[in-house]
XYZ file of C-alpha atoms in Angstrom:
573
model
C 9.891 24.410 7.106
C 6.899 22.619 5.932
C 5.387 23.587 2.733
C 2.015 23.105 0.851
C 2.023 22.635 -2.800
C -0.985 24.159 -4.230
C -2.087 22.565 -7.610
C -4.933 23.308 -9.890
C -7.989 21.124 -10.255
C -6.121 19.540 -13.273
C -2.848 19.285 -11.381
C -0.743 21.944 -12.613
C 1.382 23.461 -9.893
C 0.233 27.151 -9.063
C 2.210 28.059 -5.974
C 3.851 26.957 -2.694
C 2.682 28.007 0.783
C 4.871 28.397 3.684
C 4.907 30.632 6.759
C 6.906 33.185 4.776
C 4.063 33.425 2.160
C 1.212 33.933 4.655
C 0.401 30.307 5.825
C -0.669 30.777 9.452
C -1.494 27.093 10.705
C -2.328 23.565 9.531
C -4.156 20.875 11.365
C -3.426 17.155 10.140
C -5.056 14.174 11.679
C -4.479 10.517 10.436
C -5.953 7.476 11.980
C -5.110 3.639 11.714
C -7.065 1.832 8.966
C -9.424 4.663 8.657
C -10.326 8.025 7.418
C -9.678 10.592 9.886
C -12.748 12.010 11.722
C -11.328 15.391 11.507
C -10.548 16.669 8.021
C -7.192 18.247 7.170
C -7.269 22.093 7.349
C -4.843 25.060 6.757
C -5.351 28.616 7.144
C -3.843 31.488 5.103
C -3.673 35.446 5.452
C -6.592 36.160 3.148
C -5.083 39.582 1.931
C -1.755 37.734 0.878
C -1.410 37.623 -3.008
C -1.214 33.739 -3.109
C -4.335 33.384 -1.243
C -6.090 33.526 -4.699
C -4.985 30.074 -5.529
C -6.676 28.554 -2.383
C -9.967 27.633 -4.041
C -12.390 24.745 -4.146
C -11.338 21.562 -6.089
C -7.676 22.573 -6.217
C -5.141 19.877 -4.729
C -2.938 20.352 -2.025
C 0.411 18.118 -1.640
C 2.619 17.999 1.455
C 4.974 15.785 3.434
C 3.885 14.057 6.519
C 6.029 13.490 9.610
C 7.062 10.188 8.116
C 8.446 11.752 5.040
C 5.578 10.543 2.658
C 3.847 12.740 0.158
C 0.077 13.104 0.787
C -2.288 14.778 -1.376
C -5.694 16.344 -0.371
C -8.701 18.027 -2.287
C -9.881 21.375 -1.104
C -13.870 21.006 -0.451
C -14.720 23.858 1.899
C -13.498 27.489 2.226
C -14.196 29.762 5.251
C -13.421 33.440 5.200
C -13.218 35.413 8.371
C -12.138 38.915 9.264
C -11.580 41.291 12.147
C -10.222 44.815 12.336
C -6.831 43.510 12.574
C -6.557 40.620 10.020
C -8.523 38.348 7.718
C -7.938 34.710 6.977
C -9.289 31.953 4.775
C -9.477 28.354 6.074
C -9.640 25.440 3.674
C -11.215 22.077 4.607
C -9.756 19.260 2.492
C -10.504 15.689 1.863
C -8.012 12.878 1.013
C -7.681 12.543 -2.742
C -8.053 8.928 -2.656
C -11.203 9.085 -0.859
C -12.716 11.685 -3.251
C -11.692 9.653 -6.254
C -12.105 5.997 -5.276
C -15.583 6.788 -3.602
C -16.771 7.753 -6.984
C -15.792 4.554 -8.651
C -17.760 1.273 -8.386
C -16.487 -2.291 -8.560
C -19.581 -4.206 -10.143
C -18.768 -7.891 -9.579
C -15.548 -9.629 -8.718
C -15.200 -12.958 -6.845
C -12.083 -14.230 -5.259
C -11.656 -17.949 -3.965
C -8.375 -18.463 -2.198
C -6.620 -15.610 -3.892
C -4.023 -13.238 -2.470
C -4.577 -9.730 -1.353
C -2.592 -8.210 -4.050
C -4.942 -9.781 -6.639
C -8.080 -8.332 -4.850
C -6.419 -4.922 -4.326
C -5.582 -4.711 -8.140
C -9.228 -5.544 -8.787
C -10.532 -2.932 -6.462
C -8.423 -0.271 -8.139
C -8.915 -1.360 -11.795
C -10.093 1.351 -13.926
C -8.440 4.173 -11.650
C -5.202 5.744 -11.556
C -4.331 4.475 -8.125
C -1.912 1.609 -8.114
C -2.052 -1.203 -5.394
C 1.051 -2.333 -3.568
C 1.028 -5.268 -0.923
C 4.087 -5.548 0.787
C 3.419 -8.452 3.321
C 2.410 -11.990 2.791
C -1.282 -12.307 4.077
C -1.885 -15.875 2.515
C -5.054 -16.805 0.350
C -8.558 -15.854 1.450
C -12.081 -15.683 -0.197
C -14.364 -12.695 -0.605
C -16.206 -10.712 -3.331
C -17.107 -7.257 -4.384
C -20.590 -6.559 -5.723
C -21.585 -3.178 -6.470
C -19.564 -1.381 -4.067
C -17.069 1.412 -4.290
C -13.353 1.090 -4.458
C -12.880 2.418 -0.913
C -15.435 -0.206 0.416
C -13.453 -2.811 -1.301
C -10.182 -1.721 0.234
C -12.060 -1.869 3.864
C -13.048 -5.618 2.739
C -9.614 -6.438 1.836
C -8.216 -5.304 5.105
C -10.996 -7.063 7.088
C -10.489 -10.332 5.095
C -6.573 -10.486 4.714
C -5.427 -8.322 7.378
C -2.618 -5.812 7.098
C -2.602 -1.969 7.423
C -2.742 0.698 4.695
C -1.598 4.123 3.815
C -2.506 6.315 0.655
C 0.636 8.090 -0.684
C 1.597 9.865 -3.920
C 5.051 10.119 -5.476
C 5.983 13.871 -6.304
C 9.078 14.794 -8.199
C 10.336 18.258 -6.671
C 12.484 18.878 -9.828
C 9.709 18.684 -12.495
C 6.801 19.708 -9.953
C 4.875 16.562 -11.080
C 2.916 14.060 -9.369
C 4.276 10.679 -10.741
C 2.406 8.097 -9.015
C -0.782 7.532 -6.807
C -0.633 4.469 -4.465
C -2.525 2.448 -1.948
C 0.060 0.503 0.156
C -0.907 -2.412 2.358
C 1.878 -3.220 4.902
C 2.379 -5.612 7.873
C 1.837 -2.691 10.216
C 2.108 0.972 10.704
C 4.805 2.009 13.067
C 6.908 -0.101 15.371
C 7.496 -1.323 18.914
C 10.044 1.347 19.990
C 9.590 1.163 23.750
C 8.314 4.843 23.779
C 6.924 5.754 27.169
C 4.562 8.553 27.563
C 4.403 9.832 31.363
C 2.721 12.516 33.183
C 5.120 15.192 34.576
C 7.714 13.775 32.070
C 6.486 14.286 28.343
C 2.637 14.327 28.782
C 1.087 17.651 29.177
C -2.278 16.411 29.529
C -3.984 12.869 29.309
C -7.671 11.827 29.086
C -9.290 8.537 29.423
C -12.525 7.727 27.147
C -14.483 4.564 27.952
C -16.999 3.720 25.334
C -19.519 1.187 26.840
C -22.086 0.206 24.413
C -21.761 -3.636 24.425
C -24.288 -6.124 23.033
C -24.795 -9.584 24.442
C -26.943 -11.167 21.731
C -27.334 -10.343 18.113
C -30.014 -11.123 15.226
C -28.512 -11.887 12.028
C -29.771 -10.727 8.647
C -28.170 -12.034 5.454
C -28.941 -11.843 1.786
C -32.189 -11.339 -0.039
C -32.727 -14.213 -2.364
C -34.740 -14.646 -5.453
C -37.864 -16.704 -5.307
C -37.819 -19.970 -6.995
C -40.319 -22.667 -8.184
C -40.058 -26.422 -7.453
C -37.533 -26.874 -10.336
C -35.339 -24.061 -9.239
C -36.259 -21.549 -11.652
C -36.512 -18.004 -10.554
C -40.140 -16.694 -10.675
C -39.579 -13.210 -9.988
C -39.151 -11.119 -6.770
C -36.993 -11.508 -3.638
C -37.340 -12.973 -0.156
C -36.901 -10.988 2.928
C -33.348 -11.029 4.420
C -32.606 -14.524 5.572
C -31.897 -15.395 9.086
C -30.695 -18.464 10.981
C -33.770 -19.388 13.043
C -33.752 -22.786 11.332
C -30.206 -23.572 12.484
C -29.446 -25.321 15.675
C -26.235 -25.331 17.569
C -25.421 -27.419 20.628
C -22.271 -27.360 22.785
C -22.321 -31.052 23.164
C -21.835 -31.328 19.166
C -18.742 -28.951 19.359
C -20.575 -25.855 18.732
C -19.329 -22.704 20.685
C -22.823 -22.063 22.271
C -26.352 -23.461 22.531
C -28.846 -22.069 20.218
C -32.055 -23.800 19.688
C -34.123 -24.129 16.493
C -36.686 -21.241 16.096
C -34.348 -18.664 18.018
C -33.618 -15.702 15.728
C -30.620 -14.519 17.714
C -27.539 -15.978 19.296
C -26.080 -14.765 22.401
C -23.028 -14.923 24.497
C -23.279 -16.313 28.133
C -20.040 -14.634 29.190
C -21.229 -11.303 27.864
C -24.598 -11.641 29.500
C -22.916 -12.333 32.792
C -20.678 -9.265 32.506
C -22.679 -6.659 30.799
C -26.464 -8.064 30.806
C -29.400 -6.047 32.362
C -31.146 -6.774 35.610
C -28.099 -8.268 37.157
C -27.006 -10.289 34.161
C -30.279 -11.882 33.463
C -31.477 -10.081 30.397
C -29.568 -9.678 27.096
C -28.674 -6.461 25.397
C -29.850 -7.305 21.799
C -28.431 -5.791 18.677
C -28.312 -6.552 14.818
C -25.953 -7.838 12.575
C -26.536 -7.267 8.821
C -24.337 -8.695 5.918
C -25.962 -9.150 2.606
C -22.881 -11.284 1.387
C -24.252 -14.365 3.190
C -26.781 -16.405 1.510
C -26.454 -19.622 3.778
C -28.101 -19.507 7.222
C -25.274 -21.522 8.691
C -22.605 -19.211 7.501
C -24.650 -16.364 8.593
C -24.747 -17.603 12.309
C -20.916 -18.116 12.217
C -20.351 -14.648 10.998
C -22.804 -13.161 13.371
C -21.236 -15.108 16.411
C -17.845 -13.979 15.371
C -18.992 -10.275 15.131
C -20.501 -10.550 18.498
C -17.186 -12.008 20.103
C -14.807 -9.590 18.523
C -16.786 -6.279 18.150
C -20.383 -6.152 19.542
C -19.768 -7.284 23.212
C -16.333 -5.377 23.819
C -15.933 -2.092 25.721
C -13.650 0.214 23.883
C -11.012 2.376 25.803
C -9.382 5.209 24.139
C -6.647 7.309 25.647
C -5.789 11.107 24.259
C -2.449 12.468 25.124
C -0.948 15.867 24.485
C 2.767 15.085 24.404
C 6.273 16.870 24.146
C 8.399 14.825 21.867
C 11.584 16.519 22.557
C 13.955 14.454 20.314
C 11.834 11.246 20.475
C 10.375 9.629 17.421
C 6.722 8.613 17.213
C 4.637 7.252 14.450
C 1.000 6.082 13.860
C 0.745 2.483 14.769
C 3.571 2.382 17.284
C 3.028 0.242 20.267
C 3.832 2.482 23.356
C 3.163 2.821 27.020
C 1.077 5.648 28.805
C 1.352 6.230 32.705
C -0.622 8.347 34.872
C -0.913 7.004 38.412
C -2.617 10.208 39.579
C -6.000 8.780 38.834
C -8.052 6.857 41.473
C -8.140 4.222 38.725
C -4.454 4.678 37.469
C -3.516 4.545 33.917
C -0.909 2.134 32.770
C -1.306 0.496 29.504
C 0.629 -0.832 26.785
C -1.246 -0.287 23.408
C -1.089 1.037 19.904
C -1.245 4.709 18.827
C -4.348 4.567 16.591
C -4.321 8.392 15.800
C -1.867 11.303 15.516
C -2.762 15.090 15.035
C -0.403 17.883 14.756
C 0.398 21.333 12.934
C 2.755 20.452 9.869
C 4.472 23.908 10.935
C 5.529 22.649 14.153
C 4.690 18.817 14.810
C 7.026 18.145 17.822
C 5.429 20.991 19.855
C 1.860 20.328 18.778
C 1.435 16.483 18.908
C -1.539 14.882 20.235
C -1.603 11.105 20.524
C -4.637 8.748 20.684
C -4.051 5.363 21.930
C -6.657 2.554 21.775
C -7.190 -1.153 21.349
C -6.111 -1.862 24.880
C -4.097 -5.000 25.437
C -4.858 -6.146 28.881
C -2.199 -8.666 29.974
C -4.559 -10.407 32.360
C -7.349 -10.840 29.510
C -7.737 -14.514 28.657
C -10.182 -13.826 25.654
C -7.737 -15.063 23.258
C -7.497 -18.354 25.060
C -11.137 -18.627 25.233
C -11.832 -18.130 21.726
C -9.329 -20.813 20.732
C -10.435 -23.395 23.110
C -13.330 -24.551 20.997
C -14.460 -28.393 21.260
C -13.735 -30.641 18.543
C -16.400 -31.391 16.038
C -16.468 -33.566 12.944
C -18.633 -32.834 9.861
C -19.135 -35.844 7.693
C -19.252 -35.255 3.932
C -21.929 -36.969 1.961
C -20.790 -39.355 -0.791
C -20.089 -37.781 -4.281
C -20.454 -34.257 -2.952
C -18.135 -31.636 -3.907
C -15.019 -30.954 -1.688
C -15.364 -27.598 -0.148
C -13.769 -26.028 3.160
C -16.819 -27.428 5.069
C -15.788 -30.807 4.032
C -12.782 -30.693 6.317
C -13.464 -31.698 9.936
C -13.386 -28.507 12.464
C -10.526 -30.021 14.511
C -8.351 -27.900 16.476
C -4.844 -28.138 14.988
C -1.906 -29.363 17.105
C 0.507 -26.738 18.471
C 3.482 -26.034 16.006
C 6.636 -27.637 17.600
C 10.330 -27.449 17.119
C 10.205 -23.538 16.293
C 13.674 -22.372 15.696
C 15.064 -18.869 14.726
C 18.333 -18.483 13.010
C 19.754 -14.856 12.420
C 21.868 -13.419 9.818
C 23.171 -10.003 8.959
C 19.727 -8.517 7.969
C 17.285 -11.589 8.133
C 16.066 -14.049 10.737
C 14.860 -17.457 9.407
C 12.258 -19.346 11.166
C 11.469 -23.195 10.889
C 9.145 -25.452 12.583
C 7.729 -29.020 12.099
C 5.077 -29.289 9.419
C 2.164 -31.151 10.848
C 0.690 -34.104 9.028
C -2.929 -32.657 9.360
C -4.925 -32.364 6.182
C -7.496 -30.018 7.888
C -4.997 -27.322 8.481
C -5.330 -24.504 6.068
C -2.293 -22.265 6.730
C 0.142 -21.142 9.367
C 0.585 -17.827 10.931
C 3.620 -16.184 12.193
C 3.585 -13.201 14.785
C 6.552 -11.327 15.749
C 7.370 -8.485 18.043
C 10.531 -6.658 19.552
C 8.900 -7.140 23.093
C 9.717 -10.035 25.074
C 6.433 -11.887 26.171
C 4.222 -10.076 23.837
C 0.578 -11.056 23.434
C 0.196 -11.927 19.836
C -2.423 -9.520 17.998
C -3.403 -8.423 14.544
C -0.457 -5.943 14.741
C 2.107 -8.735 15.074
C 0.876 -10.798 12.067
C 4.094 -11.025 9.824
C 3.193 -13.713 7.594
C 0.522 -16.343 6.641
C 1.224 -19.308 4.505
C 1.112 -23.017 3.906
C 5.003 -24.012 4.435
C 6.622 -24.515 7.749
C 9.388 -21.805 7.286
C 9.328 -18.075 7.198
C 12.259 -15.480 6.277
C 11.920 -12.199 7.948
C 13.681 -9.153 6.527
C 14.689 -7.004 9.428
C 17.677 -4.539 10.302
C 20.886 -5.224 11.720
C 21.530 -5.587 15.598
C 17.808 -6.253 16.150
C 16.308 -8.685 18.678
C 12.780 -10.186 17.675
C 10.503 -12.663 19.388
C 8.296 -15.035 17.536
C 5.329 -17.263 18.116
C 3.412 -19.454 15.552
C -0.004 -21.092 15.303
C -1.880 -23.383 12.735
C -5.209 -22.435 11.507
C -7.786 -24.989 10.068
C -10.322 -24.358 7.094
C -12.992 -23.359 9.633
C -10.722 -20.527 11.132
C -10.198 -22.478 14.180
C -6.493 -21.861 15.586
C -4.245 -24.039 17.289
C -2.474 -23.126 20.688
C 0.395 -20.730 20.461
C 3.842 -22.299 20.025
C 6.538 -21.631 22.318
C 8.177 -18.011 22.021
C 11.703 -18.158 20.407
C 13.946 -15.072 19.785
C 16.837 -14.209 17.630
C 18.967 -11.290 16.912
C 20.695 -10.062 13.802
C 24.353 -9.433 13.597
C 25.858 -6.054 14.748
C 27.933 -4.189 12.144
C 31.325 -3.241 13.796
C 32.148 0.297 12.445
C 34.993 2.472 13.059
C 32.977 4.503 15.550
C 32.165 1.332 17.597
C 35.962 0.153 17.589
C 37.629 3.541 18.213
C 35.128 5.968 19.377
C 33.576 8.704 17.321
C 36.324 11.211 17.869
C 39.280 9.027 16.985
C 37.160 7.394 14.167
C 36.554 10.929 12.611
C 40.334 11.736 12.687
C 41.170 8.433 10.792
C 38.658 9.198 8.383
C 40.519 12.425 7.774
C 43.781 10.725 7.493
C 42.372 8.272 5.117
C 41.211 11.224 3.090
C 44.355 13.097 3.110
C 46.057 9.821 1.971
C 43.538 9.335 -1.055
C 44.488 12.902 -2.003
C 48.270 12.224 -1.981
C 47.973 9.137 -3.987
C 49.555 5.714 -3.932
C 53.047 6.801 -4.679
C 53.222 9.912 -2.241
C 54.468 13.286 -3.513
C 57.728 13.699 -5.560
C 59.770 16.930 -4.858
C 59.478 17.611 -8.498
C 55.942 17.867 -8.299
C 55.838 20.851 -5.839
C 55.639 24.397 -7.312
C 58.659 26.429 -7.651
C 57.720 28.936 -5.012
C 56.814 25.984 -2.468
C 60.301 24.717 -3.191
C 61.935 27.968 -2.217
C 59.974 28.042 0.916
C 60.897 24.769 1.881
C 64.606 25.508 1.108
C 64.520 28.775 3.307
C 63.068 26.795 6.282
C 65.483 23.615 5.683
C 68.319 23.287 8.268
C 71.541 21.234 8.101
C 72.009 19.233 11.135
C 75.625 18.051 12.242
C 76.131 14.405 13.216
C 76.553 15.459 16.811
C 73.254 17.102 17.084
C 71.526 14.036 15.606
C 73.352 11.983 18.049
C 72.353 13.986 21.154
C 68.659 14.287 20.071
C 68.581 10.463 19.444
C 69.811 9.780 23.005
C 67.385 12.296 24.549
C 64.599 10.398 22.784
C 65.726 7.076 23.822
C 66.142 8.198 27.508
C 62.512 9.543 27.488
C 61.186 6.415 26.212
C 63.236 4.374 28.953
C 61.689 6.597 31.605
C 58.165 6.140 30.465
C 58.887 2.373 30.377
C 60.157 2.432 34.173
C 56.979 4.082 35.162
């Protein structure tokens, strides 16, 4: 039975709510790398004695379906009543959001630093601790007068990974002992879970969100006015744009953009989603005040157009019966319903779960999104950029732009060697100075399409050690990325399987293995030297003597011959 621990505003335990103490229902929704668009709610019988503890600003702690402790803050209370019953419904906000939205990071800059350094800076001055449990390499970003929550989203956008907010709760002392923001490689797993209508899906719905843009205007930072000597004169310019930047495909740029044009457009998106039979752009605005250089602003605007603005989002909402199956947020699963005129048959990730804590298995609703189309060649198109060389002026400072934007060579000689609970990967280190790092992607699905969910590691050496469980088969692909973010082609896929632990159950079967464990247990009780007759109690010795029988030599001989005869008959058969 799930329970809600109710704490005071100052986190003193007040009571524990359950179905036995008036708790009627709960509604918990969680989303991948996002704050749920529907808040946590619970309803209690208003006339129950413990309902007095359900008040604004009090805290609620509970275990989610994964067994992690979560903490919420009560923000709203709604009382309703009929002739038959009266209830109180509490609407809550995640504690991390309530606290970290009230904390501002003034000015922190990170140049080629790790994600854990940035996360520590984002949480500095709060009681929340950062824990980065995946190697995401080095990256560059800055926090400037933003909240800690905004800084966390920036970290996820810059380094990758997925996050979860948890608390540590000691049930013996009834104390909350730690508050943590965890960044891990990915939520969930690839378990091969299938959701199919008429099997474990009660209802399925598909929502297509088609609001694409085919061209974007860019707006960057507002810069201070300066005189001819570079001294600030007071006041700020309007937000910068990239009208003075020229792109040419013939020079290796991804698209043609003439000087004077304030926007950048995608010919592919125009042909697919443009107005008037693909002849007229759908315009939007990309705004990011972190960019002070028009060239960098143009690159960022183009990237946003490719990755976000020009894409159509497809989400699926399923009401499922779990039975004995396991399902977690972030799992890669398959949903099938062929009864539509346009059948649903997808493999994608679970991006949201919602359920009643009192009965999660019977109330589970799954949302799946970020559709992975196996016939989609956008990944290949993005990676096939024409080589371009940017020459560095003499005596200038070496920066990332100093390296040529050449497409790295494909990693070769990829090998995977498995041990008991680890798989070691090796590949040939390329002698190319413009390579910034390597990326390792892994999955338990053969022939997987590499995606952000599969990123296991990012680093500068040509080896990676992947800690996994026993008896697991994994598939891997590797690519190199240069200083401009241009990736190589994917390596070949390799696979490896960790060793299987041979247990008594596997060797002898579960029933015989259990009997053997019982015999071992009896042997341990008896001890190494057995039991001496003198160690038995006097009453037990008398009982044994009463039941003992003296056998004659003839009786022993006859019994022996009968046994040998039975054995001989069995051998003949």
